[in-house]
Short mmCIF file of N, CA and C in Angstrom, two decimals:
data_model
loop_
_atom_site.label_atom_id
_atom_site.label_comp_id
_atom_site.label_asym_id
_atom_site.label_seq_id
_atom_site.Cartn_x
_atom_site.Cartn_y
_atom_site.Cartn_z
N MET A 999 -30.84 0.04 14.77
CA MET A 999 -29.66 0.02 15.60
C MET A 999 -29.37 1.37 16.13
N SER A 1000 -29.12 1.55 17.36
CA SER A 1000 -28.74 2.84 17.88
C SER A 1000 -27.27 2.94 18.41
N LEU A 1001 -26.63 3.94 17.98
CA LEU A 1001 -25.26 4.16 18.48
C LEU A 1001 -25.25 5.23 19.48
N ASP A 1002 -24.31 5.04 20.43
CA ASP A 1002 -24.12 6.10 21.46
C ASP A 1002 -22.80 6.82 21.23
N LYS A 1003 -22.55 7.84 22.06
CA LYS A 1003 -21.34 8.53 21.90
C LYS A 1003 -20.14 7.79 21.97
N ALA A 1004 -20.03 6.78 22.96
CA ALA A 1004 -18.92 6.01 23.16
C ALA A 1004 -18.58 5.15 21.91
N THR A 1005 -19.58 4.66 21.25
CA THR A 1005 -19.46 3.86 20.02
C THR A 1005 -18.85 4.75 18.95
N VAL A 1006 -19.41 5.97 18.80
CA VAL A 1006 -18.88 6.85 17.81
C VAL A 1006 -17.48 7.21 18.07
N ALA A 1007 -17.17 7.48 19.30
CA ALA A 1007 -15.72 7.71 19.62
C ALA A 1007 -14.81 6.63 19.27
N LYS A 1008 -15.27 5.27 19.53
CA LYS A 1008 -14.53 4.22 19.16
C LYS A 1008 -14.35 4.09 17.64
N ILE A 1009 -15.36 4.25 16.92
CA ILE A 1009 -15.33 4.26 15.49
C ILE A 1009 -14.43 5.31 14.91
N ALA A 1010 -14.49 6.50 15.45
CA ALA A 1010 -13.66 7.58 15.08
C ALA A 1010 -12.10 7.29 15.34
N HIS A 1011 -11.90 6.69 16.48
CA HIS A 1011 -10.53 6.33 16.82
C HIS A 1011 -9.98 5.17 15.88
N LEU A 1012 -10.78 4.17 15.55
CA LEU A 1012 -10.42 3.10 14.61
C LEU A 1012 -10.12 3.67 13.26
N ALA A 1013 -10.99 4.69 12.88
CA ALA A 1013 -10.74 5.33 11.50
C ALA A 1013 -9.76 6.41 11.50
N ARG A 1014 -9.12 6.61 12.62
CA ARG A 1014 -8.15 7.68 12.74
C ARG A 1014 -8.69 9.04 12.28
N ILE A 1015 -9.94 9.31 12.74
CA ILE A 1015 -10.63 10.59 12.45
C ILE A 1015 -10.86 11.28 13.77
N LYS A 1016 -10.43 12.55 13.85
CA LYS A 1016 -10.72 13.32 15.02
C LYS A 1016 -12.08 13.92 15.00
N VAL A 1017 -12.87 13.45 15.94
CA VAL A 1017 -14.29 13.97 16.04
C VAL A 1017 -14.40 14.67 17.31
N PRO A 1018 -14.66 15.97 17.37
CA PRO A 1018 -14.85 16.76 18.61
C PRO A 1018 -16.00 16.14 19.34
N GLU A 1019 -15.90 16.14 20.74
CA GLU A 1019 -16.93 15.48 21.59
C GLU A 1019 -18.28 16.23 21.35
N ALA A 1020 -18.28 17.48 21.03
CA ALA A 1020 -19.55 18.18 20.82
C ALA A 1020 -20.32 17.64 19.55
N ASP A 1021 -19.60 17.07 18.57
CA ASP A 1021 -20.21 16.58 17.35
C ASP A 1021 -20.56 15.17 17.48
N GLN A 1022 -20.08 14.38 18.54
CA GLN A 1022 -20.32 12.95 18.56
C GLN A 1022 -21.78 12.67 18.77
N GLU A 1023 -22.54 13.38 19.54
CA GLU A 1023 -24.00 13.05 19.64
C GLU A 1023 -24.69 13.21 18.33
N HIS A 1024 -24.48 14.27 17.57
CA HIS A 1024 -25.10 14.44 16.29
C HIS A 1024 -24.67 13.37 15.30
N LEU A 1025 -23.38 13.04 15.29
CA LEU A 1025 -22.84 11.99 14.41
C LEU A 1025 -23.48 10.61 14.81
N ALA A 1026 -23.71 10.34 16.07
CA ALA A 1026 -24.38 9.09 16.53
C ALA A 1026 -25.75 8.96 15.88
N GLY A 1027 -26.47 10.11 15.86
CA GLY A 1027 -27.82 10.05 15.25
C GLY A 1027 -27.78 9.82 13.78
N GLU A 1028 -26.87 10.45 13.11
CA GLU A 1028 -26.69 10.24 11.61
C GLU A 1028 -26.32 8.77 11.28
N LEU A 1029 -25.29 8.33 12.01
CA LEU A 1029 -24.81 6.88 11.80
C LEU A 1029 -26.02 5.88 12.21
N SER A 1030 -26.78 6.20 13.13
CA SER A 1030 -27.88 5.29 13.50
C SER A 1030 -28.89 5.29 12.37
N ASN A 1031 -29.21 6.48 11.73
CA ASN A 1031 -30.11 6.53 10.63
C ASN A 1031 -29.58 5.72 9.41
N ILE A 1032 -28.31 5.76 9.22
CA ILE A 1032 -27.75 5.06 8.10
C ILE A 1032 -27.85 3.54 8.36
N LEU A 1033 -27.55 3.12 9.66
CA LEU A 1033 -27.65 1.70 9.94
C LEU A 1033 -29.14 1.13 9.85
N ASN A 1034 -30.02 2.07 10.26
CA ASN A 1034 -31.44 1.74 10.21
C ASN A 1034 -31.93 1.47 8.73
N PHE A 1035 -31.38 2.36 7.87
CA PHE A 1035 -31.71 2.21 6.45
C PHE A 1035 -31.16 0.92 5.85
N VAL A 1036 -29.96 0.50 6.30
CA VAL A 1036 -29.33 -0.75 5.83
C VAL A 1036 -30.13 -1.93 6.28
N GLU A 1037 -30.67 -1.77 7.60
CA GLU A 1037 -31.54 -2.94 8.10
C GLU A 1037 -32.80 -2.97 7.19
N GLN A 1038 -33.35 -1.92 6.81
CA GLN A 1038 -34.49 -1.93 5.92
C GLN A 1038 -34.13 -2.65 4.59
N LEU A 1039 -33.00 -2.37 4.11
CA LEU A 1039 -32.62 -2.98 2.79
C LEU A 1039 -32.43 -4.51 3.00
N ASN A 1040 -32.03 -4.92 4.18
CA ASN A 1040 -31.82 -6.34 4.42
C ASN A 1040 -33.18 -7.09 4.45
N GLU A 1041 -34.25 -6.41 4.67
CA GLU A 1041 -35.60 -7.00 4.71
C GLU A 1041 -36.17 -7.26 3.30
N VAL A 1042 -35.57 -6.65 2.28
CA VAL A 1042 -36.10 -6.77 0.87
C VAL A 1042 -35.84 -8.21 0.43
N ASP A 1043 -36.92 -8.77 -0.18
CA ASP A 1043 -36.86 -10.11 -0.71
C ASP A 1043 -36.09 -10.10 -2.11
N THR A 1044 -34.92 -10.68 -2.12
CA THR A 1044 -34.09 -10.68 -3.34
C THR A 1044 -33.97 -12.06 -3.97
N VAL A 1045 -34.79 -12.96 -3.59
CA VAL A 1045 -34.70 -14.27 -4.11
C VAL A 1045 -35.08 -14.25 -5.64
N GLY A 1046 -34.28 -14.85 -6.42
CA GLY A 1046 -34.60 -14.88 -7.88
C GLY A 1046 -34.08 -13.65 -8.66
N VAL A 1047 -33.49 -12.71 -7.89
CA VAL A 1047 -32.97 -11.49 -8.68
C VAL A 1047 -31.53 -11.79 -8.95
N GLN A 1048 -31.27 -11.60 -10.22
CA GLN A 1048 -29.83 -11.89 -10.73
C GLN A 1048 -28.96 -10.72 -10.36
N PRO A 1049 -27.74 -10.97 -9.83
CA PRO A 1049 -26.79 -9.93 -9.60
C PRO A 1049 -26.46 -9.21 -10.88
N MET A 1050 -26.21 -7.86 -10.82
CA MET A 1050 -25.79 -7.17 -11.94
C MET A 1050 -24.55 -6.31 -11.76
N THR A 1051 -23.84 -6.06 -12.83
CA THR A 1051 -22.63 -5.35 -12.71
C THR A 1051 -22.85 -3.96 -13.24
N SER A 1052 -23.96 -3.66 -13.97
CA SER A 1052 -24.18 -2.38 -14.55
C SER A 1052 -25.72 -2.23 -14.75
N VAL A 1053 -26.12 -1.02 -14.76
CA VAL A 1053 -27.61 -0.78 -15.00
C VAL A 1053 -27.94 -0.96 -16.47
N ALA A 1054 -26.92 -0.91 -17.35
CA ALA A 1054 -27.15 -1.07 -18.74
C ALA A 1054 -26.51 -2.43 -19.20
N PRO A 1055 -27.37 -3.22 -19.91
CA PRO A 1055 -26.73 -4.54 -20.35
C PRO A 1055 -25.58 -4.34 -21.33
N HIS A 1056 -24.54 -5.07 -21.05
CA HIS A 1056 -23.38 -4.93 -21.94
C HIS A 1056 -22.96 -6.37 -22.46
N LYS A 1057 -22.57 -6.44 -23.67
CA LYS A 1057 -22.00 -7.65 -24.19
C LYS A 1057 -20.55 -7.34 -24.59
N LEU A 1058 -19.68 -8.18 -24.26
CA LEU A 1058 -18.24 -8.01 -24.63
C LEU A 1058 -18.03 -8.20 -26.09
N ARG A 1059 -17.28 -7.26 -26.75
CA ARG A 1059 -17.08 -7.55 -28.12
C ARG A 1059 -16.03 -8.65 -28.26
N ARG A 1060 -16.21 -9.52 -29.09
CA ARG A 1060 -15.36 -10.70 -29.19
C ARG A 1060 -14.65 -10.65 -30.64
N ARG A 1061 -13.43 -11.17 -30.71
CA ARG A 1061 -12.82 -11.29 -31.95
C ARG A 1061 -12.65 -12.85 -32.20
N PRO A 1062 -12.55 -13.22 -33.41
CA PRO A 1062 -12.30 -14.67 -33.62
C PRO A 1062 -11.02 -15.22 -32.92
N ASP A 1063 -11.16 -16.43 -32.39
CA ASP A 1063 -10.11 -17.00 -31.55
C ASP A 1063 -9.22 -17.77 -32.66
N ALA A 1064 -8.39 -17.02 -33.34
CA ALA A 1064 -7.56 -17.64 -34.37
C ALA A 1064 -6.10 -17.45 -34.03
N VAL A 1065 -5.36 -18.50 -34.26
CA VAL A 1065 -3.87 -18.40 -33.96
C VAL A 1065 -3.18 -17.87 -35.22
N THR A 1066 -2.46 -16.75 -34.96
CA THR A 1066 -1.77 -16.18 -36.09
C THR A 1066 -0.30 -15.85 -35.65
N ASP A 1067 0.62 -15.65 -36.64
CA ASP A 1067 1.93 -15.26 -36.32
C ASP A 1067 2.06 -13.82 -36.04
N GLY A 1068 1.01 -13.05 -36.14
CA GLY A 1068 1.01 -11.62 -35.96
C GLY A 1068 1.33 -10.83 -37.23
N GLY A 1069 2.14 -11.48 -38.09
CA GLY A 1069 2.33 -10.83 -39.37
C GLY A 1069 3.25 -9.63 -39.31
N VAL A 1070 3.89 -9.39 -38.18
CA VAL A 1070 4.78 -8.22 -38.07
C VAL A 1070 6.26 -8.62 -37.57
N ARG A 1071 6.58 -9.80 -37.81
CA ARG A 1071 7.93 -10.29 -37.21
C ARG A 1071 9.08 -9.37 -37.71
N ASP A 1072 9.10 -9.08 -39.03
CA ASP A 1072 10.16 -8.22 -39.54
C ASP A 1072 10.18 -6.87 -38.90
N ALA A 1073 9.01 -6.33 -38.70
CA ALA A 1073 8.89 -5.06 -38.01
C ALA A 1073 9.38 -5.03 -36.57
N VAL A 1074 9.13 -6.12 -35.88
CA VAL A 1074 9.43 -6.25 -34.52
C VAL A 1074 11.00 -6.40 -34.40
N LEU A 1075 11.51 -7.23 -35.30
CA LEU A 1075 12.93 -7.51 -35.29
C LEU A 1075 13.82 -6.19 -35.67
N LEU A 1076 13.18 -5.29 -36.27
CA LEU A 1076 13.91 -4.02 -36.56
C LEU A 1076 14.30 -3.28 -35.29
N ASN A 1077 13.49 -3.53 -34.21
CA ASN A 1077 13.90 -2.90 -32.88
C ASN A 1077 15.00 -3.57 -32.15
N ALA A 1078 15.40 -4.72 -32.57
CA ALA A 1078 16.43 -5.50 -31.95
C ALA A 1078 17.85 -4.99 -32.26
N PRO A 1079 18.78 -4.94 -31.30
CA PRO A 1079 20.09 -4.52 -31.66
C PRO A 1079 20.80 -5.49 -32.49
N GLU A 1080 20.44 -6.83 -32.41
CA GLU A 1080 21.12 -7.86 -33.19
C GLU A 1080 20.06 -8.90 -33.43
N THR A 1081 20.04 -9.52 -34.66
CA THR A 1081 19.13 -10.58 -34.97
C THR A 1081 19.93 -11.66 -35.75
N ALA A 1082 19.39 -12.82 -35.75
CA ALA A 1082 20.00 -13.90 -36.54
C ALA A 1082 18.87 -14.87 -36.92
N GLU A 1083 18.71 -15.15 -38.24
CA GLU A 1083 17.74 -16.07 -38.75
C GLU A 1083 16.28 -15.84 -38.25
N GLY A 1084 15.92 -14.58 -38.10
CA GLY A 1084 14.58 -14.27 -37.64
C GLY A 1084 14.36 -14.32 -36.19
N PHE A 1085 15.41 -14.29 -35.41
CA PHE A 1085 15.25 -14.26 -33.97
C PHE A 1085 16.16 -13.28 -33.29
N PHE A 1086 15.81 -12.87 -32.04
CA PHE A 1086 16.65 -11.92 -31.35
C PHE A 1086 17.98 -12.69 -30.90
N VAL A 1087 19.07 -11.92 -30.94
CA VAL A 1087 20.30 -12.51 -30.46
C VAL A 1087 20.56 -11.85 -29.09
N VAL A 1088 20.69 -12.79 -28.02
CA VAL A 1088 20.97 -12.20 -26.70
C VAL A 1088 22.23 -12.80 -26.18
N PRO A 1089 22.86 -12.04 -25.26
CA PRO A 1089 24.06 -12.52 -24.75
C PRO A 1089 23.94 -13.85 -23.97
N LYS A 1090 24.95 -14.70 -23.87
CA LYS A 1090 24.94 -15.91 -23.24
C LYS A 1090 25.05 -15.59 -21.69
N VAL A 1091 24.13 -16.19 -20.88
CA VAL A 1091 24.11 -15.90 -19.45
C VAL A 1091 24.46 -17.08 -18.64
N VAL A 1092 24.56 -18.29 -19.24
CA VAL A 1092 24.97 -19.44 -18.49
C VAL A 1092 26.31 -20.00 -19.11
N GLU A 1093 27.24 -20.20 -18.22
CA GLU A 1093 28.63 -20.80 -18.72
C GLU A 1093 28.54 -22.24 -18.88
#
């Protein structure tokens, strides 16, 4: 794909980048080379290739899925300004 100066000027305008007219011809050539490389990548057969998220295989560390009470209720309640029977006491908001 070949880009001309007008296309480069439009891209620069859309990207809100000021590109001097003297540099537009050179930039058109560079952008055309990038697009040509992308077209070459599109020709590569990727059928059967699994997508990857990293170059190194990772497995997530897992912990047992067990329901617990946390074992720190008393420590948490120490942060409350007021408690009653193991619960936070909050002001009444509905009359």
